[in-house]
Amino acid sequence: MDTKKLKQNAPVFILWTLVYWGYIHYFFSVNWNFHIFSVKDWRFFSQQWAQGWVVEGADQWTFILVAMAAIPVWYIVLKLLLPIPYRKIFEDLFFDSIYKKKMAQLHNTEKAAVKKRPSYRDVRPKELAHGLATPTEKEPPADMPPVHPQPAAAQSAPMAERKLSVPVPAPSDPFHLQDSLYSDEEHTENVAAPEAEPVVPFENMETEIQPLSEDLAKIMQANCEVFSNVAVKDAKVSFVAVGKKTVYLCQVDDAEGDWLADEDPFGSEAPLWFSDRSHRVSPVFELLKIQADVESLLKKQHIEAACQSLLVKTQGVIINAEEMLSKWKNVGVIVCRSQNGGSAALASFTDSFPDETAPTQAFVKKVKDALHLTAKKAAAKGDSAKRTKKPKG
């Protein structure tokens, strides 16, 4: 039993059943005073039918026809209601609000935390325990100017009340120190916190990315047996690479535009990726479904092999890739870039594809038989046919 499909159809089934049979009950009770959920009324009907009740008149024929057609009509309409894509209709109706909410979350996470520069008073060295040193009675060196004694009023003042006058550094000072090591609070200037950076417009969130010229198949063929355009049940994967003990599923994502990735499910539905014009099911989520099918097929054939999925962005940009890297790592999918894809936070396919050891032919044959990998043979036959084809004339 498909649990996911059951969850999707249950609300439609319950709502339609309640509405339909509620109306049928109302229709019978108003027109014939017959309650379809009453055992007493059905017992009376069966007794009359057993005693040879003869249906006469349009009223009684209508009762019989409606009673006989109630269940078939309920079933037929239910079959028509279940395939309707209610989720897509809901997303189309509320797409703007969902998209704006996702973009607001992205902007909030990208705002840098503004911190006030600490006052130099808080980080300056501690003062000497005994205050300023008192002048000694020794004679100053000959090369130093004589020290003039302080006035009597200044000498009689307590040491705590004495202040050392230090000139404030000029604005040309490279450090722009606005308070002295020994200045009091009245000389300390409050440093204004830097203004928060304005929200970057959606179109300019990603810097220009340098294109990568990579041959994905050639990179994997260095130590793997590679098959292209492989069908796995109802889905397709761009490449399947067979290593020594690992099967790699490489899916190329060439959807253009700026995409806001999201791997959190929408209720019981699949997670969505959003652009400024449309949305689609997360390709990471779709790739994980294919991986689960591959693992199931390998397990049925008792093949001990790990599966690793790679999503290669060759066109378009994932604007929140840096934020999503940890989530992709948690679900076990390597997301990288190649050709004109982005963002810059993603590593190239060359750097992302794991180092692998060449597999044995016996292991490759087992995987081919389990997954029905015939794409490479078909391509080879096509190339052979092209070579053997004779030119006309």
mmCIF file of C-alpha atoms in Angstrom:
data_model
loop_
_atom_site.group_PDB
_atom_site.id
_atom_site.type_symbol
_atom_site.label_atom_id
_atom_site.label_comp_id
_atom_site.label_asym_id
_atom_site.label_seq_id
_atom_site.Cartn_x
_atom_site.Cartn_y
_atom_site.Cartn_z
ATOM 1 C CA MET A 1 0.000 0.000 0.000
ATOM 2 C CA ASP A 2 1.289 3.430 -0.959
ATOM 3 C CA THR A 3 1.198 5.356 2.307
ATOM 4 C CA LYS A 4 1.923 8.694 0.639
ATOM 5 C CA LYS A 5 -0.960 8.333 -1.816
ATOM 6 C CA LEU A 6 -3.234 7.243 0.997
ATOM 7 C CA LYS A 7 -2.428 10.417 2.951
ATOM 8 C CA GLN A 8 -3.087 12.547 -0.126
ATOM 9 C CA ASN A 9 -6.464 10.921 -0.903
ATOM 10 C CA ALA A 10 -7.782 10.602 2.648
ATOM 11 C CA PRO A 11 -8.905 14.267 3.049
ATOM 12 C CA VAL A 12 -10.724 14.227 -0.322
ATOM 13 C CA PHE A 13 -12.388 10.905 0.476
ATOM 14 C CA ILE A 14 -13.572 12.014 3.918
ATOM 15 C CA LEU A 15 -14.810 15.441 2.793
ATOM 16 C CA TRP A 16 -16.673 14.134 -0.265
ATOM 17 C CA THR A 17 -18.247 11.254 1.698
ATOM 18 C CA LEU A 18 -19.525 13.524 4.457
ATOM 19 C CA VAL A 19 -20.929 16.121 2.047
ATOM 20 C CA TYR A 20 -22.522 13.601 -0.351
ATOM 21 C CA TRP A 21 -24.189 11.292 2.167
ATOM 22 C CA GLY A 22 -25.240 14.245 4.285
ATOM 23 C CA TYR A 23 -27.111 15.653 1.301
ATOM 24 C CA ILE A 24 -28.622 12.226 0.410
ATOM 25 C CA HIS A 25 -29.882 11.872 3.970
ATOM 26 C CA TYR A 26 -31.429 15.333 3.776
ATOM 27 C CA PHE A 27 -32.997 14.582 0.347
ATOM 28 C CA PHE A 28 -34.666 11.344 1.502
ATOM 29 C CA SER A 29 -35.879 12.717 4.799
ATOM 30 C CA VAL A 30 -37.504 15.797 3.221
ATOM 31 C CA ASN A 31 -39.161 14.032 0.278
ATOM 32 C CA TRP A 32 -40.144 10.650 1.777
ATOM 33 C CA ASN A 33 -39.514 11.030 5.514
ATOM 34 C CA PHE A 34 -37.051 8.168 5.149
ATOM 35 C CA HIS A 35 -33.786 8.248 7.128
ATOM 36 C CA ILE A 36 -31.046 6.340 5.350
ATOM 37 C CA PHE A 37 -29.004 5.916 8.547
ATOM 38 C CA SER A 38 -31.947 4.506 10.510
ATOM 39 C CA VAL A 39 -32.065 0.715 10.950
ATOM 40 C CA LYS A 40 -35.779 0.947 11.764
ATOM 41 C CA ASP A 41 -36.583 2.594 8.397
ATOM 42 C CA TRP A 42 -34.577 0.012 6.433
ATOM 43 C CA ARG A 43 -36.270 -2.828 8.322
ATOM 44 C CA PHE A 44 -39.671 -1.420 7.363
ATOM 45 C CA PHE A 45 -38.536 -1.095 3.727
ATOM 46 C CA SER A 46 -37.355 -4.727 3.605
ATOM 47 C CA GLN A 47 -40.599 -5.958 5.158
ATOM 48 C CA GLN A 48 -42.691 -4.100 2.575
ATOM 49 C CA TRP A 49 -40.509 -5.437 -0.219
ATOM 50 C CA ALA A 50 -40.828 -9.029 1.092
ATOM 51 C CA GLN A 51 -44.626 -8.704 1.275
ATOM 52 C CA GLY A 52 -44.760 -7.962 -2.455
ATOM 53 C CA TRP A 53 -44.677 -4.192 -2.517
ATOM 54 C CA VAL A 54 -45.604 -2.995 -5.992
ATOM 55 C CA VAL A 55 -43.859 0.214 -7.108
ATOM 56 C CA GLU A 56 -46.457 2.625 -8.401
ATOM 57 C CA GLY A 57 -46.355 6.283 -9.348
ATOM 58 C CA ALA A 58 -43.487 8.626 -10.154
ATOM 59 C CA ASP A 59 -42.815 9.346 -6.492
ATOM 60 C CA GLN A 60 -42.079 5.704 -5.616
ATOM 61 C CA TRP A 61 -40.067 5.111 -8.797
ATOM 62 C CA THR A 62 -37.945 8.167 -7.998
ATOM 63 C CA PHE A 63 -37.300 6.764 -4.519
ATOM 64 C CA ILE A 64 -36.143 3.413 -5.952
ATOM 65 C CA LEU A 65 -33.962 4.945 -8.668
ATOM 66 C CA VAL A 66 -32.262 7.408 -6.323
ATOM 67 C CA ALA A 67 -31.621 4.635 -3.764
ATOM 68 C CA MET A 68 -30.094 2.360 -6.427
ATOM 69 C CA ALA A 69 -27.937 5.126 -7.968
ATOM 70 C CA ALA A 70 -26.674 6.640 -4.693
ATOM 71 C CA ILE A 71 -23.612 4.403 -4.256
ATOM 72 C CA PRO A 72 -22.523 4.346 -7.955
ATOM 73 C CA VAL A 73 -22.779 8.149 -8.195
ATOM 74 C CA TRP A 74 -20.762 8.546 -5.001
ATOM 75 C CA TYR A 75 -18.032 6.231 -6.351
ATOM 76 C CA ILE A 76 -17.876 7.770 -9.843
ATOM 77 C CA VAL A 77 -17.586 11.352 -8.547
ATOM 78 C CA LEU A 78 -14.940 10.233 -6.024
ATOM 79 C CA LYS A 79 -12.842 8.768 -8.841
ATOM 80 C CA LEU A 80 -13.108 12.096 -10.669
ATOM 81 C CA LEU A 81 -12.136 14.141 -7.599
ATOM 82 C CA LEU A 82 -9.055 12.176 -6.511
ATOM 83 C CA PRO A 83 -6.753 12.934 -9.511
ATOM 84 C CA ILE A 84 -7.281 16.711 -9.267
ATOM 85 C CA PRO A 85 -3.926 18.366 -8.290
ATOM 86 C CA TYR A 86 -5.222 20.268 -5.271
ATOM 87 C CA ARG A 87 -1.690 20.961 -4.019
ATOM 88 C CA LYS A 88 -0.679 22.630 -7.277
ATOM 89 C CA ILE A 89 -3.874 24.694 -7.324
ATOM 90 C CA PHE A 90 -3.191 25.821 -3.756
ATOM 91 C CA GLU A 91 0.426 26.712 -4.587
ATOM 92 C CA ASP A 92 -0.642 28.700 -7.643
ATOM 93 C CA LEU A 93 -3.190 30.643 -5.600
ATOM 94 C CA PHE A 94 -0.801 31.450 -2.755
ATOM 95 C CA PHE A 95 2.512 31.392 -4.648
ATOM 96 C CA ASP A 96 3.278 35.058 -4.053
ATOM 97 C CA SER A 97 2.849 34.825 -0.280
ATOM 98 C CA ILE A 98 4.879 31.599 -0.038
ATOM 99 C CA TYR A 99 7.667 33.025 -2.182
ATOM 100 C CA LYS A 100 7.803 36.303 -0.249
ATOM 101 C CA LYS A 101 7.975 34.379 3.029
ATOM 102 C CA LYS A 102 10.885 32.281 1.779
ATOM 103 C CA MET A 103 12.744 35.349 0.522
ATOM 104 C CA ALA A 104 12.200 37.145 3.838
ATOM 105 C CA GLN A 105 13.722 34.173 5.679
ATOM 106 C CA LEU A 106 16.711 34.240 3.344
ATOM 107 C CA HIS A 107 17.303 37.971 3.838
ATOM 108 C CA ASN A 108 17.043 37.623 7.617
ATOM 109 C CA THR A 109 19.716 34.944 7.676
ATOM 110 C CA GLU A 110 22.024 36.982 5.438
ATOM 111 C CA LYS A 111 21.950 40.144 7.535
ATOM 112 C CA ALA A 112 25.289 40.564 9.251
ATOM 113 C CA ALA A 113 25.158 41.031 13.007
ATOM 114 C CA VAL A 114 26.046 44.657 13.803
ATOM 115 C CA LYS A 115 28.365 44.921 16.791
ATOM 116 C CA LYS A 116 29.330 48.160 18.521
ATOM 117 C CA ARG A 117 33.069 48.724 18.685
ATOM 118 C CA PRO A 118 34.099 48.343 22.320
ATOM 119 C CA SER A 119 35.423 51.420 24.043
ATOM 120 C CA TYR A 120 39.163 51.580 24.428
ATOM 121 C CA ARG A 121 38.531 52.107 28.152
ATOM 122 C CA ASP A 122 37.276 48.500 28.376
ATOM 123 C CA VAL A 123 40.343 47.000 26.733
ATOM 124 C CA ARG A 124 43.090 49.366 27.907
ATOM 125 C CA PRO A 125 45.813 48.132 30.311
ATOM 126 C CA LYS A 126 45.132 48.378 34.012
ATOM 127 C CA GLU A 127 46.577 51.388 35.829
ATOM 128 C CA LEU A 128 49.400 51.021 38.330
ATOM 129 C CA ALA A 129 48.240 50.003 41.759
ATOM 130 C CA HIS A 130 49.814 53.067 43.453
ATOM 131 C CA GLY A 131 48.828 55.684 40.913
ATOM 132 C CA LEU A 132 51.403 57.962 39.341
ATOM 133 C CA ALA A 133 54.919 57.710 40.633
ATOM 134 C CA THR A 134 56.002 60.662 42.812
ATOM 135 C CA PRO A 135 59.010 62.608 41.652
ATOM 136 C CA THR A 136 62.272 61.658 43.345
ATOM 137 C CA GLU A 137 64.777 64.046 44.865
ATOM 138 C CA LYS A 138 67.588 62.895 42.609
ATOM 139 C CA GLU A 139 69.100 65.467 40.324
ATOM 140 C CA PRO A 140 67.990 65.114 36.678
ATOM 141 C CA PRO A 141 70.634 64.286 34.083
ATOM 142 C CA ALA A 142 72.502 67.173 32.592
ATOM 143 C CA ASP A 143 71.045 66.701 29.152
ATOM 144 C CA MET A 144 67.434 66.928 30.342
ATOM 145 C CA PRO A 145 65.626 70.210 31.026
ATOM 146 C CA PRO A 146 65.000 71.030 34.678
ATOM 147 C CA VAL A 147 61.709 69.990 36.126
ATOM 148 C CA HIS A 148 59.782 72.917 37.560
ATOM 149 C CA PRO A 149 58.101 72.243 40.905
ATOM 150 C CA GLN A 150 54.308 72.249 40.939
ATOM 151 C CA PRO A 151 52.416 75.030 42.705
ATOM 152 C CA ALA A 152 51.627 74.543 46.351
ATOM 153 C CA ALA A 153 47.922 74.115 45.633
ATOM 154 C CA ALA A 154 48.627 71.312 43.206
ATOM 155 C CA GLN A 155 51.072 69.655 45.619
ATOM 156 C CA SER A 156 48.553 69.703 48.437
ATOM 157 C CA ALA A 157 45.791 68.144 46.288
ATOM 158 C CA PRO A 158 45.145 64.412 46.842
ATOM 159 C CA MET A 159 46.710 62.047 44.347
ATOM 160 C CA ALA A 160 43.285 60.716 43.238
ATOM 161 C CA GLU A 161 42.214 64.218 42.145
ATOM 162 C CA ARG A 162 45.218 64.915 40.006
ATOM 163 C CA LYS A 163 44.744 64.677 36.274
ATOM 164 C CA LEU A 164 47.303 64.274 33.593
ATOM 165 C CA SER A 165 46.542 66.404 30.566
ATOM 166 C CA VAL A 166 47.140 64.405 27.383
ATOM 167 C CA PRO A 167 46.455 65.964 23.978
ATOM 168 C CA VAL A 168 43.735 64.304 21.883
ATOM 169 C CA PRO A 169 45.267 62.741 18.744
ATOM 170 C CA ALA A 170 44.600 64.479 15.474
ATOM 171 C CA PRO A 171 42.130 62.980 12.968
ATOM 172 C CA SER A 172 45.111 62.022 10.806
ATOM 173 C CA ASP A 173 46.082 59.414 13.417
ATOM 174 C CA PRO A 174 45.722 56.086 11.551
ATOM 175 C CA PHE A 175 44.077 54.477 14.579
ATOM 176 C CA HIS A 176 41.599 57.322 15.225
ATOM 177 C CA LEU A 177 41.808 56.900 18.984
ATOM 178 C CA GLN A 178 39.245 59.222 20.480
ATOM 179 C CA ASP A 179 40.024 58.639 24.150
ATOM 180 C CA SER A 180 43.268 58.658 26.108
ATOM 181 C CA LEU A 181 44.663 55.945 28.292
ATOM 182 C CA TYR A 182 44.300 58.184 31.293
ATOM 183 C CA SER A 183 41.316 60.328 30.309
ATOM 184 C CA ASP A 184 38.108 60.408 32.298
ATOM 185 C CA GLU A 185 34.628 59.606 31.032
ATOM 186 C CA GLU A 186 34.013 63.172 29.913
ATOM 187 C CA HIS A 187 36.744 62.780 27.304
ATOM 188 C CA THR A 188 35.359 59.476 25.969
ATOM 189 C CA GLU A 189 33.464 59.828 22.734
ATOM 190 C CA ASN A 190 30.670 57.404 21.925
ATOM 191 C CA VAL A 191 31.434 55.503 18.763
ATOM 192 C CA ALA A 192 28.366 55.169 16.575
ATOM 193 C CA ALA A 193 27.531 51.652 15.448
ATOM 194 C CA PRO A 194 27.927 51.065 11.739
ATOM 195 C CA GLU A 195 24.739 51.161 9.793
ATOM 196 C CA ALA A 196 23.261 47.833 8.737
ATOM 197 C CA GLU A 197 23.858 46.953 5.147
ATOM 198 C CA PRO A 198 20.802 47.453 2.959
ATOM 199 C CA VAL A 199 18.958 44.376 1.771
ATOM 200 C CA VAL A 200 20.491 43.208 -1.465
ATOM 201 C CA PRO A 201 18.009 43.119 -4.342
ATOM 202 C CA PHE A 202 17.004 39.659 -5.530
ATOM 203 C CA GLU A 203 18.522 40.150 -8.967
ATOM 204 C CA ASN A 204 21.935 41.147 -7.602
ATOM 205 C CA MET A 205 22.321 38.608 -4.806
ATOM 206 C CA GLU A 206 24.765 36.414 -6.722
ATOM 207 C CA THR A 207 27.999 37.708 -8.145
ATOM 208 C CA GLU A 208 29.080 36.718 -11.606
ATOM 209 C CA ILE A 209 30.314 33.125 -11.701
ATOM 210 C CA GLN A 210 33.133 31.967 -13.921
ATOM 211 C CA PRO A 211 31.928 29.146 -16.228
ATOM 212 C CA LEU A 212 33.535 25.722 -15.851
ATOM 213 C CA SER A 213 34.431 23.597 -18.850
ATOM 214 C CA GLU A 214 34.093 20.039 -17.548
ATOM 215 C CA ASP A 215 33.286 16.744 -19.239
ATOM 216 C CA LEU A 216 31.288 14.964 -16.553
ATOM 217 C CA ALA A 217 31.379 11.558 -18.212
ATOM 218 C CA LYS A 218 35.124 11.758 -18.828
ATOM 219 C CA ILE A 219 35.812 12.690 -15.204
ATOM 220 C CA MET A 220 33.832 9.695 -13.939
ATOM 221 C CA GLN A 221 35.235 7.314 -16.556
ATOM 222 C CA ALA A 222 38.727 7.747 -15.112
ATOM 223 C CA ASN A 223 38.020 4.985 -12.561
ATOM 224 C CA CYS A 224 34.343 4.077 -13.026
ATOM 225 C CA GLU A 225 32.120 2.330 -15.522
ATOM 226 C CA VAL A 226 29.659 5.018 -16.659
ATOM 227 C CA PHE A 227 26.139 4.667 -18.114
ATOM 228 C CA SER A 228 24.150 7.653 -19.373
ATOM 229 C CA ASN A 229 20.415 8.422 -19.461
ATOM 230 C CA VAL A 230 19.454 5.496 -17.263
ATOM 231 C CA ALA A 231 15.789 4.793 -16.490
ATOM 232 C CA VAL A 232 15.055 3.711 -12.925
ATOM 233 C CA LYS A 233 11.392 2.713 -12.660
ATOM 234 C CA ASP A 234 9.436 5.858 -13.627
ATOM 235 C CA ALA A 235 12.377 8.274 -13.326
ATOM 236 C CA LYS A 236 15.576 8.988 -15.225
ATOM 237 C CA VAL A 237 19.061 9.792 -14.018
ATOM 238 C CA SER A 238 21.695 11.484 -16.193
ATOM 239 C CA PHE A 239 24.616 9.199 -15.280
ATOM 240 C CA VAL A 240 25.167 6.033 -13.279
ATOM 241 C CA ALA A 241 28.826 5.429 -12.444
ATOM 242 C CA VAL A 242 29.877 2.063 -10.998
ATOM 243 C CA GLY A 243 32.950 2.127 -8.769
ATOM 244 C CA LYS A 244 34.667 -0.646 -6.862
ATOM 245 C CA LYS A 245 31.971 -0.919 -4.196
ATOM 246 C CA THR A 246 29.883 2.221 -4.777
ATOM 247 C CA VAL A 247 27.199 3.166 -7.288
ATOM 248 C CA TYR A 248 27.105 6.902 -8.065
ATOM 249 C CA LEU A 249 23.922 8.592 -9.279
ATOM 250 C CA CYS A 250 24.766 11.843 -11.053
ATOM 251 C CA GLN A 251 21.798 14.065 -11.962
ATOM 252 C CA VAL A 252 22.288 17.148 -14.139
ATOM 253 C CA ASP A 253 20.076 20.122 -13.240
ATOM 254 C CA ASP A 254 19.963 22.576 -16.138
ATOM 255 C CA ALA A 255 16.966 24.652 -15.024
ATOM 256 C CA GLU A 256 17.746 28.316 -15.691
ATOM 257 C CA GLY A 257 16.955 31.203 -13.366
ATOM 258 C CA ASP A 258 17.663 32.113 -9.745
ATOM 259 C CA TRP A 259 16.378 29.398 -7.413
ATOM 260 C CA LEU A 260 15.643 29.506 -3.713
ATOM 261 C CA ALA A 261 16.259 25.959 -2.489
ATOM 262 C CA ASP A 262 14.153 24.493 0.306
ATOM 263 C CA GLU A 263 14.353 20.901 1.550
ATOM 264 C CA ASP A 264 11.618 21.159 4.203
ATOM 265 C CA PRO A 265 8.437 19.274 3.203
ATOM 266 C CA PHE A 266 5.262 21.282 2.658
ATOM 267 C CA GLY A 267 2.965 19.395 5.033
ATOM 268 C CA SER A 268 2.859 15.849 3.662
ATOM 269 C CA GLU A 269 4.006 17.032 0.229
ATOM 270 C CA ALA A 270 7.467 17.156 -1.309
ATOM 271 C CA PRO A 271 9.732 20.179 -0.655
ATOM 272 C CA LEU A 272 9.816 22.890 -3.314
ATOM 273 C CA TRP A 273 12.387 25.124 -4.975
ATOM 274 C CA PHE A 274 11.183 28.643 -5.796
ATOM 275 C CA SER A 275 12.150 31.153 -8.436
ATOM 276 C CA ASP A 276 10.686 34.589 -9.041
ATOM 277 C CA ARG A 277 8.379 33.137 -11.720
ATOM 278 C CA SER A 278 7.666 29.525 -10.831
ATOM 279 C CA HIS A 279 8.355 26.628 -8.487
ATOM 280 C CA ARG A 280 9.162 22.931 -8.758
ATOM 281 C CA VAL A 281 9.746 19.857 -6.633
ATOM 282 C CA SER A 282 13.227 19.827 -5.123
ATOM 283 C CA PRO A 283 15.609 17.966 -7.465
ATOM 284 C CA VAL A 284 17.488 16.800 -4.369
ATOM 285 C CA PHE A 285 14.283 15.183 -3.089
ATOM 286 C CA GLU A 286 13.671 13.552 -6.491
ATOM 287 C CA LEU A 287 17.249 12.253 -6.598
ATOM 288 C CA LEU A 288 16.879 10.711 -3.144
ATOM 289 C CA LYS A 289 13.768 8.858 -4.355
ATOM 290 C CA ILE A 290 15.785 7.430 -7.266
ATOM 291 C CA GLN A 291 18.553 6.438 -4.857
ATOM 292 C CA ALA A 292 16.049 4.579 -2.680
ATOM 293 C CA ASP A 293 14.813 2.655 -5.738
ATOM 294 C CA VAL A 294 18.378 1.780 -6.767
ATOM 295 C CA GLU A 295 19.225 0.581 -3.271
ATOM 296 C CA SER A 296 16.083 -1.578 -3.274
ATOM 297 C CA LEU A 297 17.006 -3.161 -6.638
ATOM 298 C CA LEU A 298 20.553 -3.884 -5.477
ATOM 299 C CA LYS A 299 19.299 -5.387 -2.240
ATOM 300 C CA LYS A 300 16.947 -7.739 -4.094
ATOM 301 C CA GLN A 301 19.947 -9.125 -5.997
ATOM 302 C CA HIS A 302 21.992 -9.384 -2.767
ATOM 303 C CA ILE A 303 24.574 -6.891 -4.035
ATOM 304 C CA GLU A 304 26.521 -5.163 -1.287
ATOM 305 C CA ALA A 305 27.141 -1.694 -2.682
ATOM 306 C CA ALA A 306 26.765 1.814 -1.292
ATOM 307 C CA CYS A 307 24.918 4.549 -3.224
ATOM 308 C CA GLN A 308 26.038 8.159 -3.512
ATOM 309 C CA SER A 309 23.940 10.860 -5.195
ATOM 310 C CA LEU A 310 25.349 13.976 -6.873
ATOM 311 C CA LEU A 311 23.306 16.914 -8.176
ATOM 312 C CA VAL A 312 25.233 18.984 -10.733
ATOM 313 C CA LYS A 313 23.926 22.489 -11.389
ATOM 314 C CA THR A 314 24.904 23.321 -14.998
ATOM 315 C CA GLN A 315 22.551 26.270 -15.583
ATOM 316 C CA GLY A 316 20.945 28.813 -13.274
ATOM 317 C CA VAL A 317 21.887 29.811 -9.752
ATOM 318 C CA ILE A 318 20.989 28.535 -6.271
ATOM 319 C CA ILE A 319 20.937 31.810 -4.366
ATOM 320 C CA ASN A 320 20.965 30.265 -0.869
ATOM 321 C CA ALA A 321 23.429 27.465 -1.612
ATOM 322 C CA GLU A 322 25.779 28.410 1.211
ATOM 323 C CA GLU A 323 22.939 28.142 3.730
ATOM 324 C CA MET A 324 21.780 24.778 2.302
ATOM 325 C CA LEU A 325 25.165 23.018 2.203
ATOM 326 C CA SER A 326 24.770 21.602 5.717
ATOM 327 C CA LYS A 327 21.252 20.290 4.945
ATOM 328 C CA TRP A 328 22.403 18.609 1.745
ATOM 329 C CA LYS A 329 25.271 17.037 3.644
ATOM 330 C CA ASN A 330 22.859 15.709 6.282
ATOM 331 C CA VAL A 331 20.662 13.990 3.679
ATOM 332 C CA GLY A 332 23.744 12.564 1.927
ATOM 333 C CA VAL A 333 23.582 14.394 -1.417
ATOM 334 C CA ILE A 334 26.583 16.179 -2.954
ATOM 335 C CA VAL A 335 25.451 19.380 -4.694
ATOM 336 C CA CYS A 336 28.076 20.892 -6.979
ATOM 337 C CA ARG A 337 28.319 23.065 -10.073
ATOM 338 C CA SER A 338 29.635 22.866 -13.617
ATOM 339 C CA GLN A 339 29.382 24.779 -16.899
ATOM 340 C CA ASN A 340 27.373 27.973 -16.179
ATOM 341 C CA GLY A 341 25.718 26.808 -12.954
ATOM 342 C CA GLY A 342 26.104 28.333 -9.501
ATOM 343 C CA SER A 343 26.437 29.581 -6.900
ATOM 344 C CA ALA A 344 30.077 30.323 -6.132
ATOM 345 C CA ALA A 345 29.641 28.564 -2.772
ATOM 346 C CA LEU A 346 29.336 25.232 -4.610
ATOM 347 C CA ALA A 347 32.444 23.266 -5.459
ATOM 348 C CA SER A 348 33.129 22.155 -9.005
ATOM 349 C CA PHE A 349 32.208 18.671 -10.167
ATOM 350 C CA THR A 350 35.906 17.821 -10.539
ATOM 351 C CA ASP A 351 36.539 18.622 -6.876
ATOM 352 C CA SER A 352 33.298 17.016 -5.692
ATOM 353 C CA PHE A 353 33.402 13.601 -7.354
ATOM 354 C CA PRO A 354 35.010 11.176 -4.881
ATOM 355 C CA ASP A 355 38.283 9.388 -5.600
ATOM 356 C CA GLU A 356 37.357 5.922 -6.758
ATOM 357 C CA THR A 357 39.000 2.619 -7.655
ATOM 358 C CA ALA A 358 38.205 0.792 -10.868
ATOM 359 C CA PRO A 359 35.614 -1.978 -10.345
ATOM 360 C CA THR A 360 35.907 -5.575 -11.399
ATOM 361 C CA GLN A 361 33.990 -6.720 -14.462
ATOM 362 C CA ALA A 362 32.099 -9.234 -12.339
ATOM 363 C CA PHE A 363 30.819 -6.482 -10.049
ATOM 364 C CA VAL A 364 29.883 -4.261 -13.005
ATOM 365 C CA LYS A 365 27.915 -7.126 -14.577
ATOM 366 C CA LYS A 366 25.972 -7.705 -11.338
ATOM 367 C CA VAL A 367 25.028 -4.024 -11.103
ATOM 368 C CA LYS A 368 24.095 -3.901 -14.804
ATOM 369 C CA ASP A 369 21.810 -6.910 -14.450
ATOM 370 C CA ALA A 370 20.206 -5.538 -11.283
ATOM 371 C CA LEU A 371 19.549 -2.051 -12.674
ATOM 372 C CA HIS A 372 19.035 -3.073 -16.325
ATOM 373 C CA LEU A 373 21.792 -0.709 -17.440
ATOM 374 C CA THR A 374 21.567 -0.904 -21.226
ATOM 375 C CA ALA A 375 22.054 2.764 -22.103
ATOM 376 C CA LYS A 376 25.782 2.417 -22.780
ATOM 377 C CA LYS A 377 25.318 -0.624 -25.048
ATOM 378 C CA ALA A 378 22.669 1.186 -27.065
ATOM 379 C CA ALA A 379 25.003 4.153 -27.552
ATOM 380 C CA ALA A 380 27.825 1.852 -28.632
ATOM 381 C CA LYS A 381 25.585 0.149 -31.167
ATOM 382 C CA GLY A 382 24.528 3.505 -32.542
ATOM 383 C CA ASP A 383 28.134 4.564 -32.994
ATOM 384 C CA SER A 384 28.952 1.285 -34.696
ATOM 385 C CA ALA A 385 26.034 1.671 -37.077
ATOM 386 C CA LYS A 386 27.216 5.146 -38.024
ATOM 387 C CA ARG A 387 30.710 3.869 -38.770
ATOM 388 C CA THR A 388 29.521 0.937 -40.922
ATOM 389 C CA LYS A 389 26.966 2.933 -42.860
ATOM 390 C CA LYS A 390 28.103 3.342 -46.454
ATOM 391 C CA PRO A 391 27.790 6.720 -48.161
ATOM 392 C CA LYS A 392 25.328 6.989 -50.977
ATOM 393 C CA GLY A 393 26.649 6.857 -54.526
#
